[in-house]
PDB file of C-alpha atoms in Angstrom:
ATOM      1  CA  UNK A1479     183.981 102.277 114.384  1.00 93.00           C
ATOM      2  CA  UNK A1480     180.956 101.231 116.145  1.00 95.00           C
ATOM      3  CA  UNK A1481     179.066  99.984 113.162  1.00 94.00           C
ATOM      4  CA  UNK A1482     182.529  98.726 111.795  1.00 96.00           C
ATOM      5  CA  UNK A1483     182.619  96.337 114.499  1.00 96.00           C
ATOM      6  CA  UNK A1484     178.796  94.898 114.172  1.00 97.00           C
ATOM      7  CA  UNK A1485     179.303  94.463 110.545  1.00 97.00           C
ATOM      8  CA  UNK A1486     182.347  92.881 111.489  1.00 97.00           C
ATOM      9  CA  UNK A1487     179.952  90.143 113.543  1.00 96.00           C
ATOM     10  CA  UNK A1488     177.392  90.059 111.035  1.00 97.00           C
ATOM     11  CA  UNK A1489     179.874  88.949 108.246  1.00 97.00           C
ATOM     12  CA  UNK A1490     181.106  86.453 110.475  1.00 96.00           C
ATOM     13  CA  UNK A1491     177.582  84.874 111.360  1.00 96.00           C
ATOM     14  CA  UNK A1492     177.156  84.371 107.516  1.00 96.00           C
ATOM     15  CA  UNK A1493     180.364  83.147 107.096  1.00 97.00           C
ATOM     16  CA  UNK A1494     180.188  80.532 109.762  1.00 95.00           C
ATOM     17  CA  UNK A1495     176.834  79.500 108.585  1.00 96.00           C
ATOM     18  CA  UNK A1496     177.791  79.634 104.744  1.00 96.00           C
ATOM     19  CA  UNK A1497     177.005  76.069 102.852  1.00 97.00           C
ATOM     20  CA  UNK A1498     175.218  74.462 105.671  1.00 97.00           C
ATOM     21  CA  UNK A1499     172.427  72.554 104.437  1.00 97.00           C
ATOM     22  CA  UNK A1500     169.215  73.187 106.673  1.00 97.00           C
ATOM     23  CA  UNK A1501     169.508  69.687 108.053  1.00 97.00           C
ATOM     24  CA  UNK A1502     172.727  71.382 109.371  1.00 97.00           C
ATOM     25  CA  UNK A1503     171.132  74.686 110.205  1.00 97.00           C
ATOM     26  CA  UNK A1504     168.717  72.688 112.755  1.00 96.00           C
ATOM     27  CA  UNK A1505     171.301  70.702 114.224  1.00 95.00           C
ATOM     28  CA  UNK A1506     171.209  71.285 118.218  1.00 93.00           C
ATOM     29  CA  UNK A1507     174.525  72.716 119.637  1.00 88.00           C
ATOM     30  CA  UNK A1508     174.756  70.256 122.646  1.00 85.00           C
ATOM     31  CA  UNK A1509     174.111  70.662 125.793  1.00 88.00           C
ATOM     32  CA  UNK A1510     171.267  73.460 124.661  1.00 87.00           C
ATOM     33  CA  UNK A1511     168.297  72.787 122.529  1.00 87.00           C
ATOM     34  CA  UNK A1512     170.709  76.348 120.452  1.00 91.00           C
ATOM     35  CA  UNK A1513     171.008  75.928 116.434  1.00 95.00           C
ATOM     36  CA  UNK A1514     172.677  77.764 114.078  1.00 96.00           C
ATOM     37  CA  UNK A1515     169.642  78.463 112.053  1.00 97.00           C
ATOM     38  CA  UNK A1516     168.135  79.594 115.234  1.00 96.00           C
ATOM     39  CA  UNK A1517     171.300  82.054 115.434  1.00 96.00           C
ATOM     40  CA  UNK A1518     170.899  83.715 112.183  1.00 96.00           C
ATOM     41  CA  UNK A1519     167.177  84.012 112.771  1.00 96.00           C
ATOM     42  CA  UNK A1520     167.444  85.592 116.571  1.00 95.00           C
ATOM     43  CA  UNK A1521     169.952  87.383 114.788  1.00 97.00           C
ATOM     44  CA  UNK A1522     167.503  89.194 112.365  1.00 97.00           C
ATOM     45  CA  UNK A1523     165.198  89.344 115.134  1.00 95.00           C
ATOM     46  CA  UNK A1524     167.371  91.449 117.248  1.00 95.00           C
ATOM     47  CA  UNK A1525     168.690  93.580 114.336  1.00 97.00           C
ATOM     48  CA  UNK A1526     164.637  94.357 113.554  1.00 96.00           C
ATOM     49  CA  UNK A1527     163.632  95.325 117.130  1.00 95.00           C
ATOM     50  CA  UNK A1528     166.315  97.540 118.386  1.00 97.00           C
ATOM     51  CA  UNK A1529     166.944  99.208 115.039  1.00 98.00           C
ATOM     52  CA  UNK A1530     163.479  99.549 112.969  1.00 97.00           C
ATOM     53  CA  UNK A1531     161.272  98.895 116.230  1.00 96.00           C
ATOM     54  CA  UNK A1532     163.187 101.074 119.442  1.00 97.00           C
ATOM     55  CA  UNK A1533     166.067 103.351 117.159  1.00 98.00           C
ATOM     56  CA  UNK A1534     163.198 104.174 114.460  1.00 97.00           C
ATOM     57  CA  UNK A1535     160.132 103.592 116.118  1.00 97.00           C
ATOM     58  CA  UNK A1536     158.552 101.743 113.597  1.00 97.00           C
ATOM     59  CA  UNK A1537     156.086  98.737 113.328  1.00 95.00           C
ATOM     60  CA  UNK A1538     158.159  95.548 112.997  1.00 94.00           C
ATOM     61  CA  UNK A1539     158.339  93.329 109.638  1.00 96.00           C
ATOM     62  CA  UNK A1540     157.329  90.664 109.011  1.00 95.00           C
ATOM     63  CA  UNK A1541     157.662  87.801 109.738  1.00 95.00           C
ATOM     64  CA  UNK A1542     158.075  89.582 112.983  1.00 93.00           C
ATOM     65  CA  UNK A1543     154.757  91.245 112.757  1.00 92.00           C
ATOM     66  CA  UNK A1544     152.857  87.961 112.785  1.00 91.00           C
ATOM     67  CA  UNK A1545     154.264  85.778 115.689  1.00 88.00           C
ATOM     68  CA  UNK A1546     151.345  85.451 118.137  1.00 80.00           C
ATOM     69  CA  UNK A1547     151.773  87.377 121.116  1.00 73.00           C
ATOM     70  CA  UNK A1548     152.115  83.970 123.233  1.00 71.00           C
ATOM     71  CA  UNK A1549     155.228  82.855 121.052  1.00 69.00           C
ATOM     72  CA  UNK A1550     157.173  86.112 120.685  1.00 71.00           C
ATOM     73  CA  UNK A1551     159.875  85.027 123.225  1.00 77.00           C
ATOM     74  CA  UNK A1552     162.267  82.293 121.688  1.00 83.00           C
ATOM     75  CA  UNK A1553     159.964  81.707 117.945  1.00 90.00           C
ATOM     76  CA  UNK A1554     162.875  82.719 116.037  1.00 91.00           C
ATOM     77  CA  UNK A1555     164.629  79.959 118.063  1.00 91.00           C
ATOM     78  CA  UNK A1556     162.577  77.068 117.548  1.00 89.00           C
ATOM     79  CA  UNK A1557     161.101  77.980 113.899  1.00 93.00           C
ATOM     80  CA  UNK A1558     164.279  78.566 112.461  1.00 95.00           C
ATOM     81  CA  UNK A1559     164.876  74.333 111.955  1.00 93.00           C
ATOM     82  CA  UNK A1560     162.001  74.751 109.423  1.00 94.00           C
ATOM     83  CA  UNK A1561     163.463  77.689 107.439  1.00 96.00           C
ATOM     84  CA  UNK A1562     166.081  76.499 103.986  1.00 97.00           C
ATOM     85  CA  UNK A1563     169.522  78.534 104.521  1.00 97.00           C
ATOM     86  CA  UNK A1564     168.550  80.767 101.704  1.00 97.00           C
ATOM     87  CA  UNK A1565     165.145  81.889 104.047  1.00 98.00           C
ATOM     88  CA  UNK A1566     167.741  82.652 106.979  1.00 98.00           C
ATOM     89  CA  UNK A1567     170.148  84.413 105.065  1.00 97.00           C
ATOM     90  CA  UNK A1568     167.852  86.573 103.420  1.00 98.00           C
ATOM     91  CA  UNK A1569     165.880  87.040 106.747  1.00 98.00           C
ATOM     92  CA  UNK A1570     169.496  87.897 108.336  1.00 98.00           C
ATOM     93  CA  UNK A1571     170.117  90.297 105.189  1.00 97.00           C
ATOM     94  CA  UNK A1572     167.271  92.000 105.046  1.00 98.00           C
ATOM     95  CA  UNK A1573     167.185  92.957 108.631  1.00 98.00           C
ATOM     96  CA  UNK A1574     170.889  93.979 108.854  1.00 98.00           C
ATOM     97  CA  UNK A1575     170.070  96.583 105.818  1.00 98.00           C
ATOM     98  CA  UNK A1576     167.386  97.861 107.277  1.00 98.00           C
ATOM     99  CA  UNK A1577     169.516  98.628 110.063  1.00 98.00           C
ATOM    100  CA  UNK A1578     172.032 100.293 108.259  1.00 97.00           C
ATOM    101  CA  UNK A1579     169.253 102.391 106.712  1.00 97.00           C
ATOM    102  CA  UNK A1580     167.965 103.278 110.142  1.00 98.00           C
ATOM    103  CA  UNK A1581     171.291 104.278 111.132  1.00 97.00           C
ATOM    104  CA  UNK A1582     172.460 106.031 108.234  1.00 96.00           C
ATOM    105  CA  UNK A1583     169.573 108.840 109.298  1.00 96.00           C
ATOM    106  CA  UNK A1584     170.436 109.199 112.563  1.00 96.00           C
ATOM    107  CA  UNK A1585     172.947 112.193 112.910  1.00 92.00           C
ATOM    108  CA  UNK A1586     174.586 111.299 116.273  1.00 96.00           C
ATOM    109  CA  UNK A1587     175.527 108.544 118.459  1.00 97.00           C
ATOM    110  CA  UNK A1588     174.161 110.027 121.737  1.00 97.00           C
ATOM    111  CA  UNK A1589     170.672 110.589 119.791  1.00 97.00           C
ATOM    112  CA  UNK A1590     167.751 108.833 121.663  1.00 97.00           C
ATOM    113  CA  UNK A1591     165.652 105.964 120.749  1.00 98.00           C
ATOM    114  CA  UNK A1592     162.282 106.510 120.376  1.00 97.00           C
ATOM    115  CA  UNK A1593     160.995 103.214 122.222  1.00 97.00           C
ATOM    116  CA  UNK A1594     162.043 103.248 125.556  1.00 96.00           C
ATOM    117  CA  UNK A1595     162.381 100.441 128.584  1.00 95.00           C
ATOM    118  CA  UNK A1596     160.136  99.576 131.198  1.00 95.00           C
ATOM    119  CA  UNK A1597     161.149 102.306 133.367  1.00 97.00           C
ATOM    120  CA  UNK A1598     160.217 104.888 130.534  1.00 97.00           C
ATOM    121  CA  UNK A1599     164.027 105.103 129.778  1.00 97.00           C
ATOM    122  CA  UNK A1600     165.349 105.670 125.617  1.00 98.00           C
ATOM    123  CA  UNK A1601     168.301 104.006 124.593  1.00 98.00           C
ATOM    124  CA  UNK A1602     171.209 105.830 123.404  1.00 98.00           C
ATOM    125  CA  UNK A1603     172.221 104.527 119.681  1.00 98.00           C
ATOM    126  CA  UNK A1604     176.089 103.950 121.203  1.00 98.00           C
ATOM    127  CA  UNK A1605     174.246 101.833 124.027  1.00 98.00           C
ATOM    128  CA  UNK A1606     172.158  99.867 121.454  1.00 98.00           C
ATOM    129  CA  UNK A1607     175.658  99.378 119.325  1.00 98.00           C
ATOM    130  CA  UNK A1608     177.336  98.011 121.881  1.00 97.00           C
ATOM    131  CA  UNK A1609     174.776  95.925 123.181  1.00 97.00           C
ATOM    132  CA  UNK A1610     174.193  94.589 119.173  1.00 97.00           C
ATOM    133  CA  UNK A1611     178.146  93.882 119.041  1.00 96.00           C
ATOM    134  CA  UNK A1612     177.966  91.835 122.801  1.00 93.00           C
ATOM    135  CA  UNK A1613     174.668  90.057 121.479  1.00 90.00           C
TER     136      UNK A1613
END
C-alpha cells in the first residue's frame, strides 16, 4: 500500500510536469525562487539518497556523485533550469526504478536502513515511505 501510494505521487509529478518546455520547467513559482524542473530534480535526488544511499547503503549516482561538497544542499534546485524536460524525466525515472529495485530486496517493512542519522539512529523502510509520500 505503502509503495502504492509513492508511485501514486511519482506519476503525478510527471504528469503535472508532462509537455512543459524547459523554459517552463525553470519558471519560478512566485513568491519562492521553487521551479518545477527543480521539483522533478529534488525529486530524483531524494528518491537516490534515502533509497540507494541510506535503505541500500550504496554510493550515490551520478550526477549525484559529482556535486561538490559546498553545493550539495539545494544544486538539484538551482541546476535543474539548465536541464531539457527529457534530462529531468529521465533523471526522475531512473531514480524512482532504482528505488523500486532497492525495495523489491528488502523482505520487510520494519527492516533497518543501513545509513543511519546523526544520532547513530537507522531508519525503518515504513518511516522512509512515509516520509517519501509527505516529501
Amino acid at each position: 500500500m505503502l509503495e502504492g501510494y509513492l508511485d501514486a505521487y511519482r506519476a503525478l509529478a510527471l504528469a503535472k510536469c508532462a509537455g512543459l518546455s524547459q523554459a517552463e520547467l525553470a519558471v519560478p513559482l512566485a513568491p519562492s525562487p521553487m521551479t518545477l524542473g527543480g521539483v522533478l530534480k529534488h525529486l530524483a535526488a531524494v528518491e537516490d539518497d534515502w533509497f540507494t544511499g541510506d535503505v541500500a547503503g550504496k554510493d550515490l549516482p551520478e550526477p549525484w556523485a559529482s556535486v561538490p561538497s559546498d553545493l550539495v544542499d539545494g544544486w538539484e534546485w538551482t541546476s535543474a533550469s539548465t536541464d531539457t524536460p527529457s534530462e529531468l524525466h529521465e533523471l526522475f525515472g531512473a531514480a524512482c526504478r532504482r528505488s523500486r529495485r532497492v525495495c523489491a530486496a528488502v523482505t520487510s517493512l520494519e527492516s533497518m536502513s543501513v545509513r543511519t542519522d546523526d544520532q547513530g539512529e537507522p531508519w525503518s523502510l515504513r518511516w522512509i515511505y512515509v516520509h517519501m509520500i509527505e516529501e
